[in-house]
Coordinates of C-alpha atoms in Angstrom, one line a residue:
M982 CA -163.0 -47.8 16.5
E983 CA -163.5 -49.7 19.5
L984 CA -160.3 -50.8 21.2
K985 CA -161.1 -53.2 24.2
K986 CA -159.0 -53.1 27.2
D987 CA -157.1 -55.3 29.0
S988 CA -154.9 -55.3 32.0
N989 CA -151.2 -55.9 30.0
A990 CA -152.8 -52.5 27.7
V991 CA -150.6 -49.6 27.0
S992 CA -152.8 -46.1 27.2
I993 CA -150.8 -44.0 24.5
D994 CA -152.5 -40.7 24.2
M995 CA -151.5 -39.0 20.7
L996 CA -151.6 -34.8 18.9
L997 CA -152.8 -35.5 15.7
I998 CA -151.5 -32.4 13.9
V999 CA -152.5 -31.9 10.2
H1000 CA -150.7 -29.5 8.0
S1001 CA -151.9 -28.1 3.7
E1002 CA -151.1 -30.0 0.7
K1003 CA -149.1 -27.2 0.3
R1004 CA -146.9 -27.8 3.4
R1005 CA -146.9 -31.1 3.3
A1006 CA -145.2 -31.0 -1.3
A1007 CA -142.7 -28.0 0.8
Q1008 CA -141.7 -31.2 3.6
G1009 CA -141.0 -33.5 1.1
A1010 CA -139.0 -36.1 2.6
H1011 CA -139.1 -35.0 6.0
S1012 CA -143.3 -35.0 5.9
D1013 CA -142.6 -38.3 6.7
R1014 CA -140.7 -38.2 10.1
P1015 CA -142.3 -39.1 13.0
A1016 CA -143.2 -36.0 15.5
D1017 CA -142.2 -35.5 18.9
P1018 CA -145.4 -34.7 20.6
G1019 CA -143.7 -33.3 23.9
A1020 CA -142.2 -30.4 21.8
P1021 CA -142.5 -26.9 21.8
P1022 CA -144.8 -26.0 18.6
Q1023 CA -141.8 -25.4 15.9
R1024 CA -142.9 -21.8 14.8
R1025 CA -140.8 -18.9 15.5
G1026 CA -141.3 -15.4 14.3
G1027 CA -140.1 -14.8 11.1
K1028 CA -141.0 -18.3 9.5
P1029 CA -143.9 -18.9 7.8
R1030 CA -147.1 -20.2 9.4
S1031 CA -148.9 -23.4 7.8
G1032 CA -152.3 -23.2 6.3
R1033 CA -155.8 -24.4 8.1
P1034 CA -156.1 -28.4 7.1
G1035 CA -159.0 -29.1 4.7
P1036 CA -161.9 -31.9 5.9
R1037 CA -160.6 -33.9 3.1
H1038 CA -157.3 -34.4 4.5
C1039 CA -158.4 -35.1 8.0
T1040 CA -160.9 -37.8 5.9
L1041 CA -157.2 -39.6 4.9
L1042 CA -155.4 -39.2 7.7
W1043 CA -157.6 -40.6 10.1
Q1044 CA -158.3 -43.3 7.6
R1045 CA -154.4 -44.6 7.3
L1046 CA -154.4 -43.9 11.1
A1047 CA -157.4 -46.4 11.1
E1048 CA -155.5 -49.1 9.1
N1049 CA -152.2 -48.9 11.6
I1050 CA -154.8 -49.2 14.6
T1051 CA -156.2 -51.8 12.7
S1052 CA -153.5 -54.0 12.5
Y1053 CA -152.3 -53.5 16.2
S1054 CA -151.5 -57.7 17.8
S1055 CA -152.8 -60.0 19.6
A1056 CA -150.6 -59.2 22.2
G1057 CA -152.5 -57.3 24.1
T1058 CA -150.6 -53.9 23.5
Q1059 CA -153.9 -51.6 23.2
L1060 CA -153.1 -47.8 21.4
T1061 CA -155.7 -44.4 22.3
V1062 CA -156.4 -42.3 19.7
E1063 CA -157.5 -39.2 20.8
V1064 CA -159.6 -36.9 18.2
H1065 CA -159.8 -33.3 19.2
P1066 CA -161.8 -30.9 18.3
R1067 CA -160.6 -27.6 17.3
D1068 CA -162.5 -25.6 20.2
A1069 CA -159.5 -27.4 22.2
M1070 CA -156.1 -26.4 21.4
P1071 CA -155.7 -24.1 24.2
Q1072 CA -155.7 -27.3 26.3
L1073 CA -153.7 -28.9 24.4
F1074 CA -150.9 -27.0 23.5
K1075 CA -151.1 -26.1 27.7
K1076 CA -150.6 -29.8 27.8
F1077 CA -148.0 -30.8 25.5
S1078 CA -146.4 -27.6 25.0
L1079 CA -146.8 -24.9 26.7
A1080 CA -145.6 -27.9 29.7
K1081 CA -142.5 -27.6 28.4
R1082 CA -142.0 -23.7 29.1
L1083 CA -143.6 -23.4 32.3
Q1084 CA -143.8 -24.6 36.0
V1085 CA -146.9 -24.8 38.4
D1086 CA -146.5 -24.2 41.8
K1087 CA -148.3 -26.1 44.9
N1088 CA -151.1 -23.3 44.2
G1089 CA -151.5 -23.5 40.7
N1090 CA -150.0 -20.6 39.4
T1091 CA -147.5 -20.9 36.1
R1092 CA -144.9 -19.6 35.4
P1093 CA -141.8 -19.9 33.1
R1094 CA -139.4 -22.7 33.7
H1095 CA -136.6 -21.2 32.8
P1096 CA -137.1 -17.0 32.6
A1097 CA -134.6 -14.9 30.3
A1098 CA -132.5 -12.8 32.2
Y1099 CA -133.2 -9.2 29.9
P1100 CA -130.1 -6.8 30.9
W1101 CA -131.7 -3.4 29.1
D1102 CA -129.0 -1.4 26.2
R1103 CA -131.5 0.8 26.4
S1104 CA -130.7 0.8 22.6
S1105 CA -135.0 0.0 21.8
L1106 CA -138.2 -0.3 24.4
K1107 CA -138.5 -4.0 22.5
S1108 CA -137.4 -7.4 24.3
M1109 CA -136.6 -8.3 21.2
P1110 CA -135.5 -6.6 17.8
L1111 CA -138.4 -5.4 15.9
D1112 CA -138.7 -3.0 12.9
L1113 CA -142.4 -0.8 12.8
R1114 CA -142.3 0.0 9.9
Q1115 CA -142.6 -3.9 9.0
F1116 CA -146.2 -4.1 10.7
E1117 CA -147.8 -1.3 8.3
K1118 CA -149.3 -2.9 6.5
L1119 CA -150.6 -6.0 8.5
D1120 CA -151.8 -3.3 11.1
T1121 CA -153.9 -1.6 9.0
Y1122 CA -155.6 -4.8 7.6
A1123 CA -156.2 -6.5 11.3
S1124 CA -157.3 -2.6 12.5
Q1125 CA -160.2 -3.5 9.5
V1126 CA -161.8 -6.3 10.1
T1127 CA -164.8 -6.7 11.5
V1128 CA -165.9 -9.6 13.8
K1129 CA -168.1 -12.3 11.6
S1130 CA -169.6 -15.2 13.6
G1131 CA -167.3 -16.6 16.5
L1132 CA -163.7 -16.0 18.2
E1133 CA -162.7 -18.9 15.8
E1134 CA -163.5 -16.7 12.8
L1135 CA -162.3 -13.4 13.7
V1136 CA -158.6 -15.3 14.4
S1137 CA -159.2 -16.7 11.3
D1138 CA -160.0 -13.5 9.8
L1139 CA -156.9 -11.8 11.0
L1140 CA -154.3 -14.7 10.3
Q1141 CA -154.6 -14.1 6.3
E1142 CA -152.8 -11.4 6.8
A1143 CA -150.0 -13.6 9.2
H1144 CA -147.1 -15.4 8.7
S1145 CA -145.6 -16.4 11.6
D1146 CA -145.7 -16.3 15.1
L1147 CA -145.4 -13.0 15.8
E1148 CA -147.5 -11.7 13.1
I1149 CA -149.6 -13.7 15.0
V1150 CA -149.5 -12.1 17.3
R1151 CA -149.3 -8.8 16.2
A1152 CA -152.1 -8.8 14.7
I1153 CA -154.3 -9.4 17.5
W1154 CA -152.7 -7.3 19.5
I1155 CA -154.2 -4.1 16.7
W1156 CA -157.0 -5.9 16.8
I1157 CA -158.3 -6.2 19.9
C1158 CA -156.6 -2.5 20.6
H1159 CA -158.3 -0.9 18.0
H1160 CA -162.1 -2.4 18.8
I1161 CA -161.9 -3.3 22.5
E1162 CA -163.5 -0.6 25.1
Y1163 CA -162.4 -0.2 28.6
D1164 CA -165.4 -0.9 30.1
I1165 CA -165.3 1.1 33.7
E1166 CA -169.1 -0.4 35.2
A1167 CA -168.0 -4.3 34.4
A1168 CA -164.2 -3.4 36.6
Q1169 CA -165.9 -1.6 39.8
E1170 CA -168.6 -4.6 40.2
K1171 CA -166.4 -7.2 38.8
D1172 CA -168.9 -8.7 36.4
R1173 CA -166.8 -12.0 35.7
Q1174 CA -169.5 -12.1 33.1
A1175 CA -167.9 -9.3 31.5
F1176 CA -164.9 -11.2 31.0
K1177 CA -165.9 -14.1 28.6
P1178 CA -164.6 -13.2 24.8
T1179 CA -168.7 -14.3 23.8
A1180 CA -169.2 -11.7 25.9
I1181 CA -167.1 -9.2 25.4
L1182 CA -167.2 -10.3 21.1
Q1183 CA -170.8 -9.0 21.4
T1184 CA -170.3 -5.8 23.3
Q1185 CA -166.5 -5.0 22.5
K1186 CA -166.4 -3.6 25.7
T1187 CA -164.8 -5.7 28.9
N1188 CA -161.7 -4.7 31.7
C1189 CA -158.0 -6.0 32.1
D1190 CA -158.9 -9.7 32.9
G1191 CA -161.1 -9.6 29.7
Y1192 CA -158.3 -8.0 28.0
A1193 CA -155.5 -10.2 28.5
G1194 CA -158.1 -13.4 28.8
L1195 CA -159.2 -12.5 25.3
F1196 CA -155.9 -12.2 24.0
E1197 CA -154.1 -15.6 25.3
R1198 CA -157.8 -17.1 24.3
M1199 CA -156.7 -15.8 20.4
C1200 CA -153.6 -16.5 21.3
R1201 CA -154.3 -19.9 21.5
I1202 CA -156.7 -20.8 19.3
A1203 CA -154.2 -19.2 16.8
G1204 CA -151.1 -21.4 17.8
V1205 CA -148.9 -19.5 19.3
Q1206 CA -147.9 -20.1 23.4
C1207 CA -149.7 -17.4 25.5
V1208 CA -150.5 -17.0 29.5
T1209 CA -152.7 -14.6 31.5
V1210 CA -150.5 -13.0 34.4
P1211 CA -152.7 -11.3 36.7
G1212 CA -150.2 -8.5 39.3
Y1213 CA -150.1 -4.9 40.8
S1214 CA -150.0 -2.5 38.6
K1215 CA -149.4 1.7 38.7
G1216 CA -152.3 2.3 36.2
F1217 CA -155.1 4.0 36.9
G1218 CA -156.1 6.0 39.8
Y1219 CA -151.6 5.0 41.3
Q1220 CA -150.9 7.8 44.1
L1221 CA -146.6 7.9 44.7
G1222 CA -145.2 6.1 47.2
Q1223 CA -148.3 4.4 46.8
S1224 CA -148.1 0.0 48.7
F1225 CA -150.1 -2.9 47.2
S1226 CA -151.8 -5.3 48.8
G1227 CA -154.3 -7.9 48.8
E1228 CA -156.1 -8.4 45.3
F1229 CA -154.4 -7.9 42.8
D1230 CA -155.5 -5.6 40.8
H1231 CA -154.4 -5.6 37.0
A1232 CA -154.1 -8.8 34.8
W1233 CA -151.6 -8.6 31.2
N1234 CA -150.6 -11.6 29.2
A1235 CA -147.2 -13.1 28.2
V1236 CA -146.2 -14.7 24.8
F1237 CA -144.0 -17.6 23.5
L1238 CA -142.0 -16.5 20.4
D1239 CA -138.3 -17.0 19.1
G1240 CA -137.9 -19.4 21.9
R1241 CA -138.6 -16.9 24.9
W1242 CA -141.3 -15.6 26.8
H1243 CA -142.3 -11.5 25.7
L1244 CA -144.8 -9.2 27.6
V1245 CA -147.5 -6.7 26.2
D1246 CA -150.6 -5.5 27.6
S1247 CA -153.6 -4.9 25.4
T1248 CA -155.5 -3.1 27.8
W1249 CA -152.8 -0.4 28.6
G1250 CA -152.3 -0.2 24.5
S1251 CA -155.7 0.2 23.7
G1252 CA -156.4 3.5 25.6
L1253 CA -157.0 5.8 28.5
V1254 CA -159.1 6.4 31.4
D1255 CA -159.8 9.9 32.0
S1256 CA -159.1 11.0 35.6
S1257 CA -161.6 13.6 35.9
T1258 CA -164.3 12.0 33.6
S1259 CA -163.9 8.8 34.7
K1260 CA -163.9 8.1 30.5
F1261 CA -162.2 5.9 28.9
T1262 CA -160.4 7.0 25.2
F1263 CA -159.8 4.8 22.4
L1264 CA -155.6 6.2 21.9
Y1265 CA -153.2 3.3 20.3
N1266 CA -150.0 3.1 23.4
E1267 CA -147.0 0.7 21.0
F1268 CA -145.4 0.9 24.3
Y1269 CA -147.0 -2.0 25.9
F1270 CA -146.7 -4.4 22.8
L1271 CA -143.1 -6.8 24.2
T1272 CA -142.1 -3.9 26.2
H1273 CA -138.5 -5.1 27.4
P1274 CA -139.4 -6.2 30.9
A1275 CA -136.1 -4.0 32.5
L1276 CA -139.4 -1.0 31.6
F1277 CA -142.4 -3.4 31.7
I1278 CA -141.3 -3.7 35.5
E1279 CA -142.1 -0.3 36.3
D1280 CA -145.6 -0.4 36.6
H1281 CA -146.7 -4.1 36.1
F1282 CA -145.4 -6.6 39.3
P1283 CA -146.4 -9.8 38.7
D1284 CA -148.5 -12.6 41.2
N1285 CA -144.8 -15.0 40.4
K1286 CA -141.7 -12.9 40.0
N1287 CA -140.5 -14.9 37.5
W1288 CA -142.8 -13.9 35.3
Q1289 CA -140.4 -10.7 35.7
L1290 CA -138.3 -11.9 33.5
L1291 CA -135.0 -10.6 35.2
K1292 CA -132.8 -11.8 37.1
P1293 CA -132.3 -10.8 39.8
P1294 CA -136.2 -10.0 40.6
Q1295 CA -137.8 -7.0 42.1
S1296 CA -139.1 -7.3 44.9
L1297 CA -142.9 -5.3 45.9
R1298 CA -141.1 -2.8 48.0
Q1299 CA -138.4 -2.2 45.1
F1300 CA -141.5 -1.8 43.3
E1301 CA -143.0 0.3 45.6
N1302 CA -140.3 2.5 45.8
N1303 CA -138.4 3.3 42.0
M1304 CA -139.2 5.8 40.1
Y1305 CA -141.9 5.4 38.0
H1306 CA -141.5 6.2 34.6
K1307 CA -144.8 6.9 32.5
S1308 CA -144.6 5.5 29.3
E1309 CA -144.4 8.5 27.6
F1310 CA -141.1 8.7 29.1
Y1311 CA -139.9 6.0 27.0
N1312 CA -142.5 7.1 23.9
K1313 CA -141.0 10.5 23.6
G1314 CA -137.6 9.4 23.6
M1315 CA -136.5 9.4 27.9
L1316 CA -133.0 7.2 28.8
S1317 CA -132.7 8.4 31.9
A1318 CA -133.6 11.0 35.2
Q1319 CA -132.4 11.9 38.4
P1320 CA -133.2 11.3 40.9
Q1321 CA -134.6 8.0 40.5
T1322 CA -136.5 8.4 44.0
S1323 CA -140.4 9.5 42.7
I1324 CA -140.1 11.5 46.5
I1325 CA -137.2 14.6 46.4
K1326 CA -136.2 16.2 49.4
T1327 CA -134.8 20.0 49.0
V1328 CA -131.5 21.3 49.8
N1329 CA -131.6 25.0 51.2
G1330 CA -135.3 25.2 49.5
K1331 CA -134.1 23.8 46.1
A1332 CA -134.3 20.6 44.2
T1333 CA -132.8 19.6 41.4
V1334 CA -134.3 17.2 38.3
T1335 CA -132.2 16.4 35.3
I1336 CA -133.4 14.3 31.7
E1337 CA -131.5 12.3 29.5
S1338 CA -133.0 12.1 25.9
C1339 CA -131.9 10.0 22.9
A1340 CA -132.7 13.7 21.4
P1341 CA -133.0 17.2 21.3
T1342 CA -136.6 17.4 23.2
L1343 CA -138.9 20.1 24.4
F1344 CA -139.9 20.2 28.1
M1345 CA -142.3 22.0 30.1
F1346 CA -142.7 21.9 33.9
M1347 CA -145.6 22.2 36.3
L1348 CA -145.6 23.4 40.4
N1349 CA -148.8 22.8 41.8
G1350 CA -150.9 23.1 38.6
K1351 CA -149.0 26.4 37.4
Q1352 CA -145.8 26.6 35.4
E1353 CA -143.7 28.8 38.4
H1354 CA -140.7 28.6 40.9
G1355 CA -138.5 26.9 38.9
L1356 CA -135.5 26.9 35.7
L1357 CA -135.6 24.8 32.8
S1358 CA -132.6 24.8 30.4
L1359 CA -132.9 22.5 27.6
R1360 CA -129.5 20.0 26.7
K1361 CA -128.4 18.6 23.5
N1362 CA -129.8 16.0 24.5
G1363 CA -132.4 16.5 27.8
M1364 CA -132.8 18.9 30.5
K1365 CA -132.1 20.6 33.7
L1366 CA -134.8 22.1 35.5
D1367 CA -134.0 23.4 39.7
V1368 CA -137.1 24.0 41.4
Y1369 CA -138.0 26.5 44.5
P1370 CA -140.8 25.6 45.9
P1371 CA -142.7 28.9 47.2
T1372 CA -143.7 27.1 50.9
A1373 CA -142.7 24.3 53.0
G1374 CA -145.2 21.5 52.9
T1375 CA -145.0 19.0 49.8
H1376 CA -145.7 19.8 46.4
K1377 CA -146.6 18.3 43.1
L1378 CA -144.0 18.1 40.0
Q1379 CA -144.6 17.0 36.8
I1380 CA -142.9 17.7 34.0
F1381 CA -144.1 17.1 30.5
A1382 CA -141.9 16.3 26.9
K1383 CA -143.0 17.4 23.6
G1384 CA -140.8 14.4 21.6
N1385 CA -142.0 14.2 18.3
S1386 CA -145.6 15.8 18.6
E1387 CA -147.4 18.8 19.1
I1388 CA -148.6 17.8 22.2
Y1389 CA -146.7 18.2 26.0
S1390 CA -147.2 14.6 27.7
S1391 CA -146.3 14.3 31.5
V1392 CA -144.0 11.2 31.9
L1393 CA -143.1 12.1 34.9
E1394 CA -144.0 12.8 38.7
Y1395 CA -142.4 13.8 41.8
T1396 CA -143.4 14.6 45.3
L1397 CA -141.5 17.0 46.5
K1398 CA -140.7 17.7 50.4
C1399 CA -140.2 21.2 51.2
H1400 CA -138.8 21.3 55.0
C1401 CA -138.0 25.4 54.6
A1402 CA -138.8 27.6 51.3
D1403 CA -135.6 29.3 50.2
V1404 CA -137.6 33.2 50.7
D1405 CA -134.9 35.0 48.8
V1406 CA -135.4 33.4 45.9
R1407 CA -138.4 35.1 44.5
L1408 CA -138.6 34.0 40.3
P1409 CA -140.4 36.5 38.0
A1410 CA -144.2 35.5 37.4
E1411 CA -143.3 35.7 33.8
L1412 CA -140.0 33.7 33.2
H1413 CA -141.4 30.8 31.5
Q1414 CA -139.4 28.0 29.9
P1415 CA -136.9 27.6 28.9
V1416 CA -134.1 29.7 30.7
G1417 CA -131.1 30.4 28.3
P1418 CA -130.2 29.3 24.8
S1419 CA -130.4 25.9 23.9
W1420 CA -130.5 23.7 20.6
F1421 CA -134.0 25.5 20.0
S1422 CA -133.0 29.0 19.7
E1423 CA -130.3 28.3 17.6
Q1424 CA -132.7 26.1 15.4
M1425 CA -134.8 29.0 15.0
G1426 CA -132.3 31.3 13.9
I1427 CA -130.2 32.7 17.3
T1428 CA -127.1 31.7 17.4
K1429 CA -123.7 32.2 19.2
P1430 CA -125.3 33.8 22.5
S1431 CA -122.9 36.2 24.0
H1432 CA -124.5 35.0 27.6
P1433 CA -124.5 30.9 27.4
E1434 CA -125.6 30.5 30.8
P1435 CA -129.8 31.2 31.5
V1436 CA -128.9 33.1 35.0
I1437 CA -127.7 37.1 34.5
Y1438 CA -126.0 38.7 36.9
T1439 CA -125.5 42.3 37.2
S1440 CA -123.7 44.7 40.1
D1441 CA -125.0 47.8 38.8
G1442 CA -128.2 47.1 37.3
R1443 CA -127.3 47.6 33.3
C1444 CA -126.1 44.6 30.9
S1445 CA -125.7 44.0 26.9
V1446 CA -126.6 40.8 26.1
S1447 CA -125.6 39.6 21.9
F1448 CA -126.1 37.2 19.3
G1449 CA -126.4 36.7 15.8
V1450 CA -129.5 36.4 13.9
E1451 CA -130.1 33.9 10.6
E1452 CA -131.1 36.2 7.5
G1453 CA -134.6 37.2 6.9
I1454 CA -135.0 36.8 11.6
S1455 CA -136.1 39.2 13.1
V1456 CA -135.6 39.4 16.8
L1457 CA -138.2 41.2 19.5
A1458 CA -137.2 41.9 23.3
S1459 CA -139.5 42.8 26.6
L1460 CA -138.3 43.1 30.4
H1461 CA -141.2 41.8 32.9
G1462 CA -140.7 41.8 36.7
D1463 CA -143.1 41.9 39.9
D1464 CA -142.3 45.0 40.8
G1465 CA -143.1 48.9 40.0
P1466 CA -142.3 50.6 36.7
V1467 CA -142.2 47.2 34.2
T1468 CA -145.8 47.6 33.2
E1469 CA -147.0 46.7 29.9
E1470 CA -146.0 50.2 28.0
T1471 CA -143.1 50.6 29.2
Q1472 CA -141.9 46.2 29.3
R1473 CA -139.8 47.1 26.0
R1474 CA -138.4 51.0 26.7
Y1475 CA -135.9 49.5 29.4
I1476 CA -134.1 47.4 26.5
F1477 CA -132.8 48.7 23.6
Q1478 CA -132.1 46.6 20.0
L1479 CA -128.9 47.3 18.3
H1480 CA -127.4 45.6 14.8
R1481 CA -124.1 45.3 14.1
E1482 CA -123.6 43.1 10.9
K1483 CA -125.4 39.7 11.1
R1484 CA -125.4 40.2 15.0
T1485 CA -128.6 41.8 17.7
E1486 CA -126.9 43.5 20.9
L1487 CA -129.9 44.1 24.1
K1488 CA -128.9 46.4 25.8
V1489 CA -131.0 46.8 29.1
Q1490 CA -131.0 49.1 32.1
L1491 CA -132.7 47.9 35.3
P1492 CA -135.5 50.1 37.1
H1493 CA -134.5 49.4 40.2
A1494 CA -133.3 45.9 42.2
G1495 CA -134.4 42.4 42.4
K1496 CA -134.9 39.9 39.5
F1497 CA -136.7 40.0 36.1
A1498 CA -137.0 38.4 33.0
L1499 CA -135.7 38.7 29.2
K1500 CA -138.1 37.2 26.9
I1501 CA -136.8 37.0 23.7
F1502 CA -139.3 35.9 20.3
V1503 CA -138.5 36.1 16.7
K1504 CA -140.9 35.7 13.3
K1505 CA -139.5 35.3 9.5
R1506 CA -139.8 38.9 8.9
Q1507 CA -141.5 37.5 5.5
E1508 CA -144.0 35.4 6.8
P1509 CA -147.9 37.5 8.2
G1510 CA -148.3 36.1 12.2
N1511 CA -147.5 36.7 14.9
Y1512 CA -143.9 37.2 17.1
L1513 CA -142.7 33.3 19.1
F1514 CA -141.5 33.5 22.1
V1515 CA -137.4 31.4 22.2
F1516 CA -135.8 31.8 25.8
N1517 CA -135.9 33.9 28.2
Y1518 CA -132.8 35.1 30.6
L1519 CA -132.7 35.6 34.4
I1520 CA -131.4 39.0 35.0
C1521 CA -130.5 39.4 38.8
C1522 CA -129.3 42.5 40.4
T1523 CA -128.9 43.0 44.6
N1524 CA -128.5 47.0 43.8
T1525 CA -130.2 48.2 45.8
K1526 CA -129.7 52.1 44.5
V1527 CA -130.0 51.1 40.8
N1528 CA -132.2 53.1 40.0
W1529 CA -132.2 53.0 35.3
P1530 CA -134.5 55.0 33.3
V1531 CA -136.1 53.9 30.4
F1532 CA -134.6 54.2 26.6
P1533 CA -135.9 56.9 24.0
E1534 CA -139.0 55.3 22.5
S1535 CA -138.4 54.1 19.2
F1536 CA -140.5 53.7 16.1
G1537 CA -141.1 51.3 13.2
N1538 CA -138.9 53.7 10.9
W1539 CA -136.1 52.8 13.0
G1540 CA -133.9 50.3 10.0
V1541 CA -133.2 47.8 12.1
D1542 CA -129.2 48.3 11.7
N1543 CA -128.8 51.9 13.0
E1544 CA -127.3 52.3 15.8
L1545 CA -127.9 54.9 19.1
L1546 CA -125.1 55.7 20.7
E1547 CA -126.2 59.1 22.7
P1548 CA -128.1 59.7 24.9
L1549 CA -129.7 56.3 25.6
S1550 CA -131.3 57.6 28.6
G1551 CA -134.9 58.2 26.8
V1552 CA -135.2 61.2 29.7
L1553 CA -133.7 64.1 29.8
P1554 CA -132.7 66.2 31.9
A1555 CA -134.4 70.4 30.9
N1556 CA -132.9 73.1 30.5
R1557 CA -129.8 72.0 28.9
N1558 CA -128.0 71.6 25.7
V1559 CA -127.6 67.4 25.8
P1560 CA -125.0 65.5 22.0
F1561 CA -126.6 63.3 20.4
K1562 CA -124.6 61.0 17.8
L1563 CA -126.2 57.7 16.3
K1564 CA -125.4 55.7 13.3
L1565 CA -127.9 56.2 10.5
H1566 CA -128.9 54.2 7.2
G1567 CA -130.0 55.1 4.3
V1568 CA -131.0 58.9 5.1
A1569 CA -130.5 61.8 3.8
K1570 CA -130.7 64.3 6.3
A1571 CA -131.4 63.9 10.3
L1572 CA -132.0 66.7 13.1
V1573 CA -133.3 66.7 16.7
K1574 CA -136.7 68.5 16.9
G1575 CA -137.4 70.5 20.3
Q1576 CA -138.7 73.6 20.9
D1577 CA -137.0 74.8 18.0
T1578 CA -135.1 72.5 15.1
W1579 CA -131.5 71.6 15.3
P1580 CA -130.1 70.1 12.0
L1581 CA -127.3 66.8 12.6
T1582 CA -124.5 66.8 10.4
L1583 CA -122.7 63.6 9.0
S1584 CA -119.3 63.5 10.4
P1585 CA -116.4 61.1 8.3
E1586 CA -116.5 58.3 10.3
G1587 CA -120.8 58.3 9.6
Y1588 CA -121.8 59.2 11.9
W1589 CA -125.5 61.6 12.2
E1590 CA -123.6 64.5 15.5
G1591 CA -125.1 67.5 17.1
S1592 CA -127.1 69.1 20.4
C1593 CA -130.2 69.9 21.1
S1594 CA -131.2 72.2 23.7
T1595 CA -134.3 71.1 26.3
A1596 CA -135.2 74.2 26.9
G1597 CA -139.2 75.3 26.9
C1598 CA -140.3 71.8 25.6
Q1599 CA -141.6 68.6 27.1
E1600 CA -140.5 66.2 24.5
V1601 CA -138.0 66.3 22.4
Y1602 CA -137.7 64.0 18.4
V1603 CA -135.2 62.4 16.3
M1604 CA -136.7 62.8 12.7
V1605 CA -135.2 61.4 9.3
L1606 CA -135.2 62.8 5.3
E1607 CA -134.6 58.9 3.4
N1608 CA -135.4 60.6 0.2
A1609 CA -133.1 64.5 -0.9
N1610 CA -135.8 65.6 -3.2
H1611 CA -139.0 64.4 -1.0
S1612 CA -140.0 67.3 2.2
F1613 CA -141.3 64.9 4.5
Y1614 CA -139.8 64.5 7.0
S1615 CA -140.2 60.9 9.4
Y1616 CA -140.1 60.1 13.8
I1617 CA -137.5 57.8 14.5
L1618 CA -137.0 58.5 18.2
K1619 CA -138.2 59.9 21.1
Y1620 CA -137.7 61.4 24.6
Q1621 CA -139.2 62.8 28.1
V1622 CA -137.8 65.9 29.5
N1623 CA -137.9 66.1 32.7
A1624 CA -140.2 68.6 34.8
Q1625 CA -138.2 71.6 35.8

């Protein structure tokens, strides 16, 4: 239809909104209400989305509109109707809907008109209440959708299972994160062609600009308000403490849901780039979907501070200096860490890091790439780490957490600046993590330890450690030091293990002064396989006169409930009569064999007692007869005799 222009004419832009018959029927009498062209779409997360209009409905509405147009008066009032193809939807939403939610500065950059403040109460990582289980069916569907022709058909296919704005955004997010690969070459060459949606669909590769542009385009085709946000990031190649300036290095998106703006980063949600090989690996990361702004700001700094969605917003200097918690920090259930700066200066050669988690979590650390020079103790909800750099200078500290998976992931990195190392603190190389009993040792069957702290101090080089042991659990212990006579053959000979009722006692004698790792292992008796490391104690002794010998060597027939009272030293003096006293269960006879054989007798108190001469022998054995009807004796203990 052609309308004449007139000097008195008024030109009015109208947005033609077409609804399916199903939605029109549901709206009933309300369907005749006039629409507000300037208002944002009234769809919100959780409310059903209208279906796509068919050609017949468009034709009917156009005919009705044409009838109204032809009945204009002769007063010169002119009505201009714009009919737009579907491709023009993004521009229309920007023109009519986004204008209500966005402002444009003098440089042409968009920003939210009234950014919402999101104080983090630590209850959720998301900026809106979400139950991810509600997306299980949708996620499976969206991840399996394939590209058939163009972008519009792809969006249409994704919307088959999406019935609200939230589900639309989720379906688009899932598809991009599972199908688009980060193109390292295009990113380095800044190939603008690789950013176009058509090229991305063909190659299924792009860089962050392409990810953000594709996400925005798909959202707008689907009728969801979305913008691309450029800025700085602490991503691939980031170094702790670095400054940011010049060209922005990243881009992400903001989407409008439930009356507020929310942040997503599909680039980082799709996978990661290996720093050693510069190769991309698909590794889905839920963290960057509707991330809480208070967490998003840790590694994303937008060009316009309003897109932080924070009150007050952070400065670039704050962004550079603030502690960087990796996404895995929050994915693994961490809540906070101290100190809150990425650079730590040691005090008297020591630095301390504590982490609070929402549930018991296993941790480990590496200092300059090695699990050395630190004491990491687990807490019910977190951990404490004391680090002692071996030399003055700058050191790299990495902290890893296990969470619910079987893999440890890096969650924190610190730079340690040590002005002067504490040379008196030298920890054994075999001191593994964690140190001291915890919820984990209790989970493994070790309860109510006599020493709940990780470090044991002894003045005479001896100590006794005991703990409860659950039924069916076997315990093994070994002593490790960096100097002198503790070798692989003798590392268990400086420990003598006793069992009383449901408690295990470890008697420890140190061969000399120093620091030692007492390692504790457990194993279920009925299950095959090796003993599993649970924790260790750090035993410290400064008495230079300490020189304890090994305990006697025990054999397989030494019962778990047996008890040795004397002699505890595994090395006996020559040419002496040595008293023996043991508690043995389930034996008919017991004897000591040296140059001669010396029987032991059972006392009324239940102890096998007697003595043996060490004259003329180098070794002494304790032997038992388990069945009185048999004549075969078993070896249970072995002693060495000092040379004359």
